[in-house]
Every structure is written in structure tokens, then in C-alpha cells.
């Protein structure tokens, strides 16, 4: 089976601390916004945030979506922070002042505890945190929304004598697998000057609000607006979308849990009505700690040719087809192998006087041996060790070994999945064809995917037929032409296209759900709904984002 690899959509959110003020003398404080680019060529803009006025510690409510797949394992995103210059066109970034930049690996971001990484900004100081979240398969379509009405009851005045409060609310939710940080989603307009305010009804994107999880924790903060930007905290309530739909009252409290008033839900309507079955993507399992183990089996049969001669499949001169496959497909899988240890096997060669069809070449620690290059070096060393390239081509012994490894216990607390990459130049020997096919037929019930990558120009008809079996993928190296960047991406896409679905299908059949990853900052005060609040004021976004009234972020 081969085909286009399905992409998972991820949400990206941004918070920044301690930016350097570049507004200039007597011009106040910078108004930052961020532009995100794919990779480092700055030709592909993924998206941009809103502008937040007068702050050096912004938390942006605009979340940016982009696709992610196994084939894009090396993809990076570059975040560039600008100071918005009023009166200048938002389309021309040269008219706005750069405040710093940083680059993140998407794979490192997704696999980090809590799914967020912090990086210092180059050149101008400050630290930018990029948060990632997998868009759930159960997330409502973008057209679905919540129509929400809120009313405050008996709020505690924060104003001085002879001055009445002017309240507004900020809604936040936890990002990532429930262990991430609370990030802003929406800020309301100011209500009338009263301690029993009725806020204007608002329309909130259901996908952005809960990502398909009606029990995801939400925070609603009440603030007293001040023209100076020194907005005053009036209380916070914790709730969920389900509680809102049930029209439950919410108690506003301060950080000492003292009651500061109540919130009444006056309207909560879903449009359209939602009944959401919970389902998960492969990244939900990876993000939750599923361990991916990789095995590679290399064909050392005589049909590969003498490696000491040029243009043979194992040629020592330059990069051959085997090393191309290892470096492209192997490196994509290695990013998801937690311990970076690859079980390497050889088959089809004589060691001494005995032909071996599944010889362990050791556990290659790629963390200590320069990444996937450690596997390439081990293959070359084995070729130089005095072996005799022989035959026939037999896959069943390698398959049986991988199947035995995949039988390790899987449950809710311990999730494991295995991928076997077999690189071969020839068709299976007729004596082994039925055994190979029978073993492949067992894979649909196992935590194991098998990928055959065929090198050379032989007839691979039998192997292509195996590719029709679930959990077996067969691709031919030479179908992708020269090994330029597009060729490598095409090969990786085809080789790994089915693995995400095979992972989710296995765990779904077993009734195993993704686990929640542990946040590295669970005890960090900044995770609290009562954390100290830096003051900021938001203004209209520099692009197509909707305009918004001022409010503080933290």
C-alpha cells in the first residue's frame, strides 16, 4: 500500500516574555506581533498573530494552524517578532521594526513535555514560547460556534471612590493534552459601568474553544478596564464547555479563593447542534508518550553486486541506494524513536560457512553515533568484515523476529509500537513466499508496521502484491527518480503513508486511549489562574484578524 500521507493539523500559540522596547525615545512601549514562516527561506508565511499594544510580555489569542506528517519530520518554523508601526501598511513588513526571531523544530516541539518550547530571541533579547496542540479528529468544523451570553452578579468593586468599574471578560483554556498552559482565546467588549454587568453576546469558534473536548477546563477572568492600561483584576472562575451548556452559575474568586461575585450564563447555544464522538490521531498517542521502536533489515544477497565496484547497490563509492533509503526514511522514523536505538539486522549473506537469513548486527545507539549515520556506518563496517554476499532472499525469519518483538504488553499505561524497515533488491525465494505472506497476514492485529523499500531494477511484482495486506507498505526507490529534495520527500511520503492510521487503528481495536503527557511546568506559578498579571493592551491585528478591545494577557 502506498499513497499520499495524511497530514495532522496542529495549532500553534505564542507567548513572549521580556521583549526589548524598540519604540524609540518618548514613543511609549512597543506594539508587538509575530509572523510565522515554514522553514528558513521566509517565502512561505504560515500565519501571523494580532497586534498587542503597549506590552513587552504578550500572550497572543490568535492561534495558527499548519499541517504536520511523518514526512515533514525535519520541518522547522521561524517566528519573527515585529513592533507594529501605526499608519504603515501591514502587508509590507519592512515598514515595521524587527524585535527578534527564533526557530523551532516541529518534532521537538510536539514531543516536548507539555508540548511547548521556549527559545531566546536572536539579537534583541526576550524569550518566545511556542505552544503546540494536535487538532482533534473530533474537533467541530470551523463553521461551528457557541453563542454565549454572560451576566455578572454582585461583583466586588475595584474602583476608587467616585469612580465606577467598567468590567470586561477574558476567556482562556488549557492548551495541549490537558497539562499545557492556560492561553487566551477571546476578550470581550467592556460592559456598562455597573457591578451587575450584562456582557454583549459573543460568538466563539467551537473548535478553538474546546478542540472536541467538552470537559476541557476553561477560565473566565473579569477585569476592570483602565485607560492607562493598568487594568484591575476582579476575579476568575473555572468551568467547562459542558458546564456552560448546562447553564451553571460560576463563582468568581481571587487567588486566595475568596468569593468576588458570580457569573450567570444567560445564553449558550451551539450552532449547529453538536454530537461529537471522541476519536484520536496518531500524534495524540505520540504526544501522550507512545514509544516507537524502529528495526531495519538490510539485504546482503549476491544480486546486490560487489560493493567494491562503482554503481553497485552497496557500492562503497559515494552514496548508494541503500544509504539513501536509510538516511531519508530511516531518519524520519528515528525522530519518533525515544531511545534512538535501532535494532539492525542483515539477511542473505554467509558468515563463515553458514548462510544467515536474520543476523543481528547489534543495537545502534544513534544518539551516540551521530544520528541515522550510525546505522549507515554499521552497514559499511559489516560489508568490510569478510562476509560473503550470497542468497537466496528470505524474509520470513526477519518478519518472525520483528513479530516476536512486537508482542510486548500494551495497555493504557504502557503504549508501544514497532516499525520494521526492510530494504531489499530482489524478490523473495519461491520456497519462502508462502511463509512470508502468512506472516504478513498476522500484522493487522499487532503493534507492528512493515515497510519494504525496493532498490535496484528487479521485478517486484510479488512484493507489490504483499503491499495490499494491512500494515504492509511496499515502495520502489527508483519510482521517485533522482534523489533531490523532492524525490526524498516523495519516497518518505509513500513509505510512511499508512503508518499513522495503522498506529491509531491498533490502539482503537485494543481500546487503548492516548495518555496525558506530564508538563514540565506543572508547579510553575504561571500555570495558575491566579498568577500575577502583566499589563498589556490589544489592538486590531495587522492582517485579516478581527479588531479587538484592550485587555491584559498573562
Coordinates of C-alpha atoms in Angstrom, one line a residue:
X1 CA 0.0 0.0 0.0
X2 CA 1.3 3.4 -0.8
X3 CA -0.2 6.8 -1.3
X4 CA -0.3 10.3 -0.1
X5 CA 0.4 10.5 3.6
X6 CA -2.5 12.1 5.7
X7 CA -1.5 15.2 7.5
X8 CA -2.4 16.0 11.0
X9 CA -3.3 19.7 11.7
X10 CA -1.6 21.3 14.7
X11 CA -2.4 24.6 16.5
X12 CA 0.4 26.9 17.3
X13 CA 0.1 29.6 20.0
X14 CA 2.7 32.1 21.1
X15 CA 3.6 33.8 24.4
X16 CA 6.7 36.1 24.9
X17 CA 8.4 37.5 27.9
X18 CA 10.8 40.4 28.4
X19 CA 11.0 41.9 24.9
X20 CA 13.3 44.8 24.4
X21 CA 11.4 48.0 23.9
X22 CA 12.2 49.3 20.4
X23 CA 9.6 52.0 20.2
X24 CA 12.1 54.8 20.5
X25 CA 12.5 57.7 22.9
X26 CA 9.3 59.3 24.0
X27 CA 7.2 56.9 21.9
X28 CA 6.0 54.7 24.7
X29 CA 6.1 50.9 24.6
X30 CA 6.3 48.6 21.5
X31 CA 3.2 47.0 20.0
X32 CA 4.4 43.5 19.1
X33 CA 3.0 40.9 16.7
X34 CA 4.6 37.7 15.3
X35 CA 4.9 36.3 11.8
X36 CA 5.5 32.5 11.4
X37 CA 7.3 31.1 8.4
X38 CA 7.8 27.5 7.4
X39 CA 11.4 26.5 7.4
X40 CA 14.1 29.2 7.0
X41 CA 13.5 30.5 3.5
X42 CA 10.9 33.1 4.5
X43 CA 9.0 32.5 1.3
X44 CA 6.1 30.7 3.0
X45 CA 4.2 32.6 5.6
X46 CA 2.2 30.2 7.8
X47 CA 0.3 32.9 9.6
X48 CA 0.6 35.9 12.0
X49 CA -0.8 37.0 15.3
X50 CA -2.8 40.1 16.2
X51 CA -1.0 43.2 17.4
X52 CA -0.9 43.8 21.2
X53 CA -0.5 47.4 22.1
X54 CA 2.0 48.7 24.8
X55 CA 3.4 45.4 26.2
X56 CA 6.8 43.6 26.3
X57 CA 5.2 40.4 27.6
X58 CA 2.4 39.5 25.1
X59 CA 0.3 36.3 25.0
X60 CA -1.5 36.2 21.6
X61 CA -5.0 34.9 21.2
X62 CA -4.6 34.2 17.5
X63 CA -3.8 30.5 17.1
X64 CA -2.1 29.5 13.8
X65 CA -2.8 26.1 12.2
X66 CA -0.4 24.1 9.9
X67 CA -0.2 20.5 8.6
X68 CA 2.2 18.0 10.0
X69 CA 3.1 14.5 8.9
X70 CA 5.8 11.9 9.3
X71 CA 7.3 13.1 6.0
X72 CA 7.7 16.6 7.4
X73 CA 9.7 15.4 10.4
X74 CA 12.5 17.8 9.7
X75 CA 10.3 20.8 9.3
X76 CA 11.0 23.9 11.3
X77 CA 9.1 27.1 11.9
X78 CA 10.7 30.5 12.3
X79 CA 9.0 33.1 14.4
X80 CA 9.8 36.8 13.8
X81 CA 8.6 39.4 16.2
X82 CA 7.8 42.9 14.9
X83 CA 6.9 46.2 16.5
X84 CA 3.8 47.4 14.7
X85 CA 4.3 51.0 13.4
X86 CA 0.9 52.7 13.3
X87 CA -0.1 54.1 10.0
X88 CA 2.1 51.7 8.0
X89 CA 0.6 49.0 5.7
X90 CA 0.6 45.6 7.4
X91 CA 1.4 43.9 4.1
X92 CA 4.8 45.5 4.0
X93 CA 6.8 44.1 6.9
X94 CA 9.8 46.3 6.0
X95 CA 7.8 49.2 7.4
X96 CA 7.7 47.6 10.8
X97 CA 10.6 47.2 13.3
X98 CA 12.0 43.7 13.9
X99 CA 12.3 42.8 17.6
X100 CA 13.9 39.4 17.3
X101 CA 13.5 35.9 15.9
X102 CA 13.9 32.2 16.8
X103 CA 13.5 28.8 15.1
X104 CA 11.8 25.6 16.4
X105 CA 11.8 22.0 15.2
X106 CA 8.2 20.9 15.0
X107 CA 9.0 17.4 16.0
X108 CA 10.9 18.6 19.1
X109 CA 8.0 20.9 19.9
X110 CA 5.4 18.1 19.7
X111 CA 7.4 15.6 21.7
X112 CA 8.4 18.0 24.4
X113 CA 6.7 17.7 27.9
X114 CA 3.5 19.8 27.8
X115 CA 4.1 20.4 24.0
X116 CA 5.8 23.8 24.4
X117 CA 9.3 25.0 24.0
X118 CA 11.0 28.3 24.9
X119 CA 13.8 29.9 23.0
X120 CA 15.7 33.2 23.4
X121 CA 15.1 35.7 20.7
X122 CA 18.1 36.4 18.5
X123 CA 19.6 39.9 18.5
X124 CA 17.2 41.8 20.7
X125 CA 16.5 39.9 23.9
X126 CA 13.4 38.3 25.3
X127 CA 12.2 34.7 25.3
X128 CA 9.5 33.3 23.0
X129 CA 7.4 30.2 23.9
X130 CA 5.7 28.3 21.2
X131 CA 2.9 26.0 22.2
X132 CA 1.6 23.2 20.0
X133 CA -1.7 21.2 20.1
X134 CA -2.9 18.5 17.8
X135 CA -6.3 19.4 16.3
X136 CA -8.5 16.6 17.4
X137 CA -10.3 14.4 14.9
X138 CA -13.4 15.1 17.0
X139 CA -13.0 18.8 16.7
X140 CA -16.1 20.5 15.2
X141 CA -15.8 22.1 11.8
X142 CA -14.7 25.7 11.6
X143 CA -18.2 26.8 10.9
X144 CA -19.5 25.5 14.3
X145 CA -19.7 28.1 17.1
X146 CA -21.0 28.8 20.6
X147 CA -23.3 31.7 21.0
X148 CA -22.6 32.8 24.6
X149 CA -24.2 35.4 26.9
X150 CA -22.8 36.2 30.4
X151 CA -24.0 38.4 33.2
X152 CA -22.1 39.4 36.3
X153 CA -23.8 39.4 39.7
X154 CA -22.6 41.3 42.7
X155 CA -19.1 41.9 41.6
X156 CA -16.6 43.4 44.0
X157 CA -15.7 47.0 43.1
X158 CA -12.1 47.6 42.3
X159 CA -12.5 51.3 41.7
X160 CA -11.6 54.2 43.8
X161 CA -14.2 56.4 45.4
X162 CA -16.4 58.3 43.0
X163 CA -15.4 56.0 40.1
X164 CA -17.4 53.1 38.8
X165 CA -15.9 49.9 37.4
X166 CA -16.0 49.1 33.7
X167 CA -15.8 45.3 33.5
X168 CA -15.0 43.0 30.6
X169 CA -14.0 39.3 30.5
X170 CA -11.2 37.2 29.1
X171 CA -11.7 33.5 28.2
X172 CA -8.8 31.1 28.3
X173 CA -8.4 27.3 28.1
X174 CA -5.6 24.8 28.7
X175 CA -3.6 24.0 25.6
X176 CA -2.2 20.6 24.6
X177 CA -3.1 17.3 26.5
X178 CA -4.6 19.0 29.5
X179 CA -1.2 19.7 31.0
X180 CA -0.3 22.8 29.0
X181 CA -0.7 26.4 30.0
X182 CA -3.8 28.5 30.0
X183 CA -3.8 30.6 26.9
X184 CA -6.2 33.4 25.8
X185 CA -9.0 32.6 23.4
X186 CA -11.2 35.7 23.5
X187 CA -11.6 39.1 25.1
X188 CA -15.0 40.8 25.3
X189 CA -16.0 44.4 24.9
X190 CA -16.5 46.4 28.0
X191 CA -19.9 46.3 29.7
X192 CA -21.7 49.3 31.2
X193 CA -20.3 50.8 34.4
X194 CA -22.0 48.6 36.9
X195 CA -21.2 45.7 39.3
X196 CA -24.1 43.6 37.7
X197 CA -22.9 43.9 34.1
X198 CA -24.6 42.2 31.2
X199 CA -21.9 41.5 28.6
X200 CA -22.8 41.6 24.9
X201 CA -23.5 38.1 23.4
X202 CA -20.4 36.7 21.7
X203 CA -19.8 34.1 19.0
X204 CA -16.9 31.7 19.8
X205 CA -15.4 29.1 17.5
X206 CA -16.2 25.7 18.9
X207 CA -13.0 24.1 17.6
X208 CA -10.9 26.8 19.2
X209 CA -12.9 26.8 22.4
X210 CA -12.6 23.1 23.2
X211 CA -10.9 21.1 20.4
X212 CA -13.6 18.5 20.6
X213 CA -13.3 18.0 24.4
X214 CA -16.4 19.4 26.1
X215 CA -14.7 18.8 29.5
X216 CA -11.6 20.8 28.7
X217 CA -11.0 23.3 31.5
X218 CA -11.8 26.9 30.8
X219 CA -11.1 30.1 32.7
X220 CA -13.2 33.3 32.6
X221 CA -11.5 36.3 34.1
X222 CA -13.2 39.6 34.9
X223 CA -11.2 42.8 34.6
X224 CA -11.9 46.5 35.3
X225 CA -10.8 48.4 32.3
X226 CA -8.4 51.4 32.8
X227 CA -7.4 53.8 30.0
X228 CA -3.8 53.8 31.4
X229 CA -3.6 50.1 30.7
X230 CA -3.3 49.3 34.4
X231 CA -6.4 47.0 34.3
X232 CA -7.6 45.7 37.6
X233 CA -8.3 42.0 38.3
X234 CA -11.9 41.4 39.5
X235 CA -11.9 37.6 39.8
X236 CA -11.7 34.3 37.9
X237 CA -14.0 31.3 37.5
X238 CA -13.1 27.8 36.3
X239 CA -15.6 26.0 34.1
X240 CA -16.0 23.7 31.1
X241 CA -18.0 24.0 27.9
X242 CA -20.4 21.3 29.2
X243 CA -21.0 23.3 32.3
X244 CA -21.7 26.4 30.2
X245 CA -24.2 24.4 28.1
X246 CA -25.9 23.3 31.3
X247 CA -26.3 27.0 32.3
X248 CA -24.4 26.5 35.6
X249 CA -23.6 29.5 37.8
X250 CA -19.9 30.3 38.2
X251 CA -18.3 31.7 41.3
X252 CA -15.6 34.3 40.8
X253 CA -12.7 34.1 43.2
X254 CA -9.4 35.7 44.0
X255 CA -6.1 33.8 44.3
X256 CA -6.9 33.2 48.0
X257 CA -10.2 31.6 47.0
X258 CA -12.3 34.4 48.4
X259 CA -15.6 34.9 46.6
X260 CA -15.7 38.1 44.4
X261 CA -19.1 37.6 42.9
X262 CA -20.8 35.3 40.4
X263 CA -21.3 34.8 36.7
X264 CA -24.6 33.7 35.2
X265 CA -24.8 32.1 31.7
X266 CA -27.8 33.8 30.1
X267 CA -27.3 32.1 26.7
X268 CA -25.4 29.1 25.5
X269 CA -26.4 27.8 22.0
X270 CA -24.4 25.5 19.7
X271 CA -24.8 26.2 16.0
X272 CA -25.1 23.7 14.5
X273 CA -26.0 21.3 17.3
X274 CA -23.1 19.1 18.1
X275 CA -22.9 15.4 18.9
X276 CA -19.2 14.6 18.9
X277 CA -17.8 11.0 19.0
X278 CA -14.3 11.1 20.5
X279 CA -11.6 9.9 18.2
X280 CA -7.8 10.4 18.2
X281 CA -5.0 11.0 15.8
X282 CA -1.6 9.3 15.7
X283 CA 0.0 12.4 17.2
X284 CA -2.3 12.2 20.2
X285 CA -0.7 8.9 21.0
X286 CA 2.9 10.1 20.3
X287 CA 2.2 13.3 22.3
X288 CA 0.9 11.1 25.2
X289 CA 4.1 9.1 25.3
X290 CA 3.6 6.1 23.0
X291 CA 7.1 4.6 22.4
X292 CA 8.0 3.9 18.8
X293 CA 10.7 1.3 18.2
X294 CA 12.5 1.0 14.9
X295 CA 14.1 -2.0 13.3
X296 CA 16.0 -2.1 10.0
X297 CA 16.8 -5.2 7.9
X298 CA 19.3 -5.0 5.1
X299 CA 19.6 -7.3 2.1
X300 CA 23.1 -8.6 1.6
X301 CA 22.4 -11.2 -1.1
X302 CA 24.8 -11.6 -4.0
X303 CA 22.5 -9.9 -6.5
X304 CA 23.4 -6.5 -5.0
X305 CA 26.8 -6.7 -6.7
X306 CA 30.3 -6.3 -5.4
X307 CA 30.4 -3.2 -3.1
X308 CA 34.0 -2.5 -4.1
X309 CA 32.8 -1.7 -7.6
X310 CA 31.1 1.6 -8.6
X311 CA 27.4 1.7 -9.4
X312 CA 26.5 -1.4 -7.5
X313 CA 23.7 -1.2 -4.9
X314 CA 26.1 -1.4 -1.9
X315 CA 28.9 0.5 -3.6
X316 CA 31.5 2.0 -1.2
X317 CA 31.9 4.9 -3.6
X318 CA 29.6 7.8 -2.7
X319 CA 26.1 7.4 -1.5
X320 CA 24.3 4.3 -2.8
X321 CA 20.6 3.4 -2.9
X322 CA 20.7 1.6 0.5
X323 CA 22.2 4.6 2.3
X324 CA 19.7 7.0 0.6
X325 CA 16.8 5.0 1.9
X326 CA 18.3 4.7 5.4
X327 CA 19.1 8.4 5.6
X328 CA 15.6 9.5 4.3
X329 CA 13.1 7.0 5.5
X330 CA 15.1 5.9 8.5
X331 CA 15.8 9.4 9.8
X332 CA 12.0 10.2 9.5
X333 CA 11.2 7.3 11.8
X334 CA 14.2 7.9 14.1
X335 CA 12.7 11.3 15.2
X336 CA 9.9 9.3 16.9
X337 CA 12.1 6.6 18.4
X338 CA 12.5 7.7 22.0
X339 CA 15.7 5.9 22.9
X340 CA 17.2 6.4 19.4
X341 CA 18.3 2.8 19.5
X342 CA 17.8 0.9 16.2
X343 CA 17.8 -2.9 16.0
X344 CA 19.8 -3.6 12.8
X345 CA 19.6 -7.0 11.0
X346 CA 21.2 -8.4 7.9
X347 CA 20.0 -11.3 5.7
X348 CA 21.1 -13.3 2.7
X349 CA 24.9 -13.4 3.4
X350 CA 27.3 -16.1 4.5
X351 CA 29.1 -15.5 7.8
X352 CA 31.8 -18.2 8.0
X353 CA 30.3 -21.1 6.0
X354 CA 26.7 -20.5 7.0
X355 CA 24.1 -18.5 5.2
X356 CA 22.2 -16.4 7.6
X357 CA 18.7 -15.0 7.0
X358 CA 18.3 -13.0 10.1
X359 CA 21.6 -11.9 11.8
X360 CA 21.6 -9.2 14.4
X361 CA 24.1 -6.6 13.6
X362 CA 23.6 -5.0 17.0
X363 CA 21.6 -2.2 18.6
X364 CA 22.8 1.0 17.1
X365 CA 22.7 3.9 19.5
X366 CA 22.0 6.8 17.1
X367 CA 22.2 9.3 20.0
X368 CA 25.9 8.5 20.5
X369 CA 26.8 7.7 16.8
X370 CA 25.7 10.9 15.0
X371 CA 22.1 10.1 14.3
X372 CA 21.0 7.8 11.5
X373 CA 24.5 8.0 10.1
X374 CA 25.4 5.5 12.8
X375 CA 23.3 2.9 11.0
X376 CA 24.9 3.7 7.7
X377 CA 28.4 3.3 9.2
X378 CA 27.4 -0.1 10.7
X379 CA 26.2 -1.4 7.4
X380 CA 29.5 -0.4 5.7
X381 CA 31.6 -1.9 8.5
X382 CA 29.7 -5.2 8.2
X383 CA 30.3 -5.2 4.4
X384 CA 34.0 -4.9 5.2
X385 CA 34.1 -7.6 7.8
X386 CA 34.7 -10.5 5.4
X387 CA 31.1 -11.6 4.8
X388 CA 30.2 -13.3 1.5
X389 CA 27.1 -11.9 -0.2
X390 CA 25.1 -15.0 -1.0
X391 CA 21.4 -15.9 -1.1
X392 CA 18.5 -16.8 -1.5
X393 CA 16.3 -13.9 -0.5
X394 CA 14.3 -14.9 2.6
X395 CA 12.1 -12.5 4.6
X396 CA 10.2 -14.9 6.9
X397 CA 13.0 -15.1 9.6
X398 CA 13.3 -11.3 9.8
X399 CA 9.5 -10.9 9.9
X400 CA 9.2 -13.6 12.6
X401 CA 11.8 -11.8 14.8
X402 CA 10.0 -8.5 14.4
X403 CA 6.6 -10.1 15.2
X404 CA 8.1 -11.6 18.4
X405 CA 9.4 -8.2 19.5
X406 CA 6.0 -6.5 18.8
X407 CA 4.2 -8.9 21.2
X408 CA 5.3 -6.8 24.2
X409 CA 2.5 -5.9 26.5
X410 CA 0.4 -2.8 25.6
X411 CA -2.1 -1.2 28.0
X412 CA -3.3 2.2 29.0
X413 CA -0.1 3.0 31.0
X414 CA 2.4 1.5 28.6
X415 CA 2.0 2.1 24.9
X416 CA 4.5 0.7 22.4
X417 CA 4.5 0.4 18.6
X418 CA 7.1 -1.1 16.2
X419 CA 8.1 -0.3 12.7
X420 CA 10.3 -2.7 10.6
X421 CA 12.0 -1.2 7.5
X422 CA 13.2 -3.9 5.1
X423 CA 15.5 -2.6 2.3
X424 CA 15.9 -5.2 -0.5
X425 CA 16.9 -5.6 -4.1
X426 CA 15.2 -8.8 -5.0
X427 CA 12.1 -11.0 -5.0
X428 CA 11.5 -13.5 -2.3
X429 CA 12.7 -17.0 -2.9
X430 CA 9.8 -19.2 -4.0
X431 CA 10.4 -21.6 -1.1
X432 CA 9.7 -18.7 1.3
X433 CA 6.8 -16.9 -0.5
X434 CA 4.0 -18.6 1.4
X435 CA 5.7 -18.2 4.8
X436 CA 6.3 -14.5 4.1
X437 CA 2.7 -13.9 3.0
X438 CA 1.3 -15.8 6.0
X439 CA 3.4 -13.8 8.5
X440 CA 2.4 -10.5 6.8
X441 CA -1.2 -11.5 7.2
X442 CA -0.8 -11.6 11.0
X443 CA 0.2 -7.9 11.2
X444 CA -3.3 -6.4 11.3
X445 CA -3.7 -7.5 14.9
X446 CA -0.1 -6.5 16.0
X447 CA 1.6 -3.3 17.1
X448 CA 3.8 -3.6 14.0
X449 CA 4.0 -1.9 10.6
X450 CA 6.4 -3.3 7.9
X451 CA 7.8 -1.1 5.2
X452 CA 9.5 -2.8 2.2
X453 CA 11.7 -0.3 0.2
X454 CA 12.9 -2.0 -3.1
X455 CA 16.2 -0.8 -4.6
X456 CA 17.6 -1.7 -7.9
X457 CA 15.7 -2.6 -11.0
X458 CA 14.3 -6.1 -10.4
X459 CA 10.7 -7.3 -10.8
X460 CA 8.9 -6.5 -7.6
X461 CA 5.5 -7.9 -8.6
X462 CA 5.3 -10.3 -5.6
X463 CA 6.2 -7.6 -3.1
X464 CA 3.7 -5.1 -4.6
X465 CA 1.0 -7.8 -4.0
X466 CA 2.1 -8.0 -0.4
X467 CA 1.5 -4.3 -0.2
X468 CA -2.2 -5.0 -0.4
X469 CA -2.1 -6.6 3.1
X470 CA -2.9 -4.3 6.0
X471 CA 0.1 -3.0 7.9
X472 CA 2.4 -3.7 4.9
X473 CA 3.7 -0.9 2.6
X474 CA 5.8 -1.6 -0.5
X475 CA 7.5 1.2 -2.5
X476 CA 10.3 1.1 -5.1
X477 CA 13.1 3.5 -4.7
X478 CA 13.5 4.2 -8.4
X479 CA 9.9 5.2 -8.8
X480 CA 11.0 8.6 -7.3
X481 CA 13.7 9.5 -9.8
X482 CA 16.8 11.4 -8.7
X483 CA 17.4 11.8 -5.0
X484 CA 16.9 15.5 -4.9
X485 CA 14.8 17.1 -2.1
X486 CA 11.5 16.5 -3.9
X487 CA 12.5 12.8 -4.6
X488 CA 13.4 12.2 -1.0
X489 CA 10.1 13.7 0.3
X490 CA 8.1 11.7 -2.2
X491 CA 9.8 8.5 -1.1
X492 CA 9.3 9.2 2.6
X493 CA 5.7 10.1 2.0
X494 CA 5.0 6.9 0.1
X495 CA 6.9 4.7 2.5
X496 CA 5.3 6.1 5.7
X497 CA 1.8 7.0 4.3
X498 CA 0.0 4.2 6.1
X499 CA 1.8 4.2 9.5
X500 CA -0.3 7.0 11.2
X501 CA -3.5 5.2 10.5
X502 CA -2.0 1.8 11.5
X503 CA -1.0 3.2 14.8
X504 CA -4.4 4.6 15.6
X505 CA -6.2 1.5 14.3
X506 CA -4.2 -0.8 16.5
X507 CA -4.8 1.2 19.7
X508 CA -8.5 1.7 18.9
X509 CA -9.1 -2.0 18.4
X510 CA -7.3 -2.6 21.8
X511 CA -9.5 0.0 23.5
X512 CA -6.4 2.0 24.5
X513 CA -6.7 5.8 24.6
X514 CA -3.8 8.3 24.4
X515 CA -2.3 9.1 27.8
X516 CA -1.7 12.6 29.0
X517 CA 1.9 13.8 28.9
X518 CA 3.4 15.3 32.0
X519 CA 4.0 19.1 31.8
X520 CA 7.5 20.2 32.8
X521 CA 6.0 23.2 34.5
X522 CA 3.1 21.7 36.3
X523 CA 4.0 23.5 39.5
X524 CA 5.0 26.7 37.8
X525 CA 3.1 29.7 39.2
X526 CA 2.5 30.9 35.7
X527 CA 0.2 27.9 35.2
X528 CA -2.2 29.2 37.8
X529 CA -5.4 31.1 37.0
X530 CA -4.3 33.4 39.8
X531 CA -0.8 34.1 38.5
X532 CA 0.5 37.7 38.6
X533 CA -0.8 39.6 35.5
X534 CA 1.4 41.8 33.4
X535 CA -0.5 44.6 31.8
X536 CA -1.0 44.8 28.0
X537 CA -3.5 46.3 25.7
X538 CA -4.6 44.6 22.4
X539 CA -5.4 46.4 19.2
X540 CA -6.5 45.3 15.7
X541 CA -4.4 42.7 14.0
X542 CA -2.1 43.7 11.2
X543 CA -3.7 41.3 8.7
X544 CA -7.2 39.8 8.4
X545 CA -7.7 39.2 12.2
X546 CA -10.7 40.9 13.7
X547 CA -10.3 44.0 15.7
X548 CA -10.4 43.7 19.5
X549 CA -10.7 45.9 22.5
X550 CA -7.9 46.2 25.0
X551 CA -7.3 43.6 27.7
X552 CA -4.3 42.1 29.6
X553 CA -2.6 38.8 28.9
X554 CA -0.6 36.6 31.1

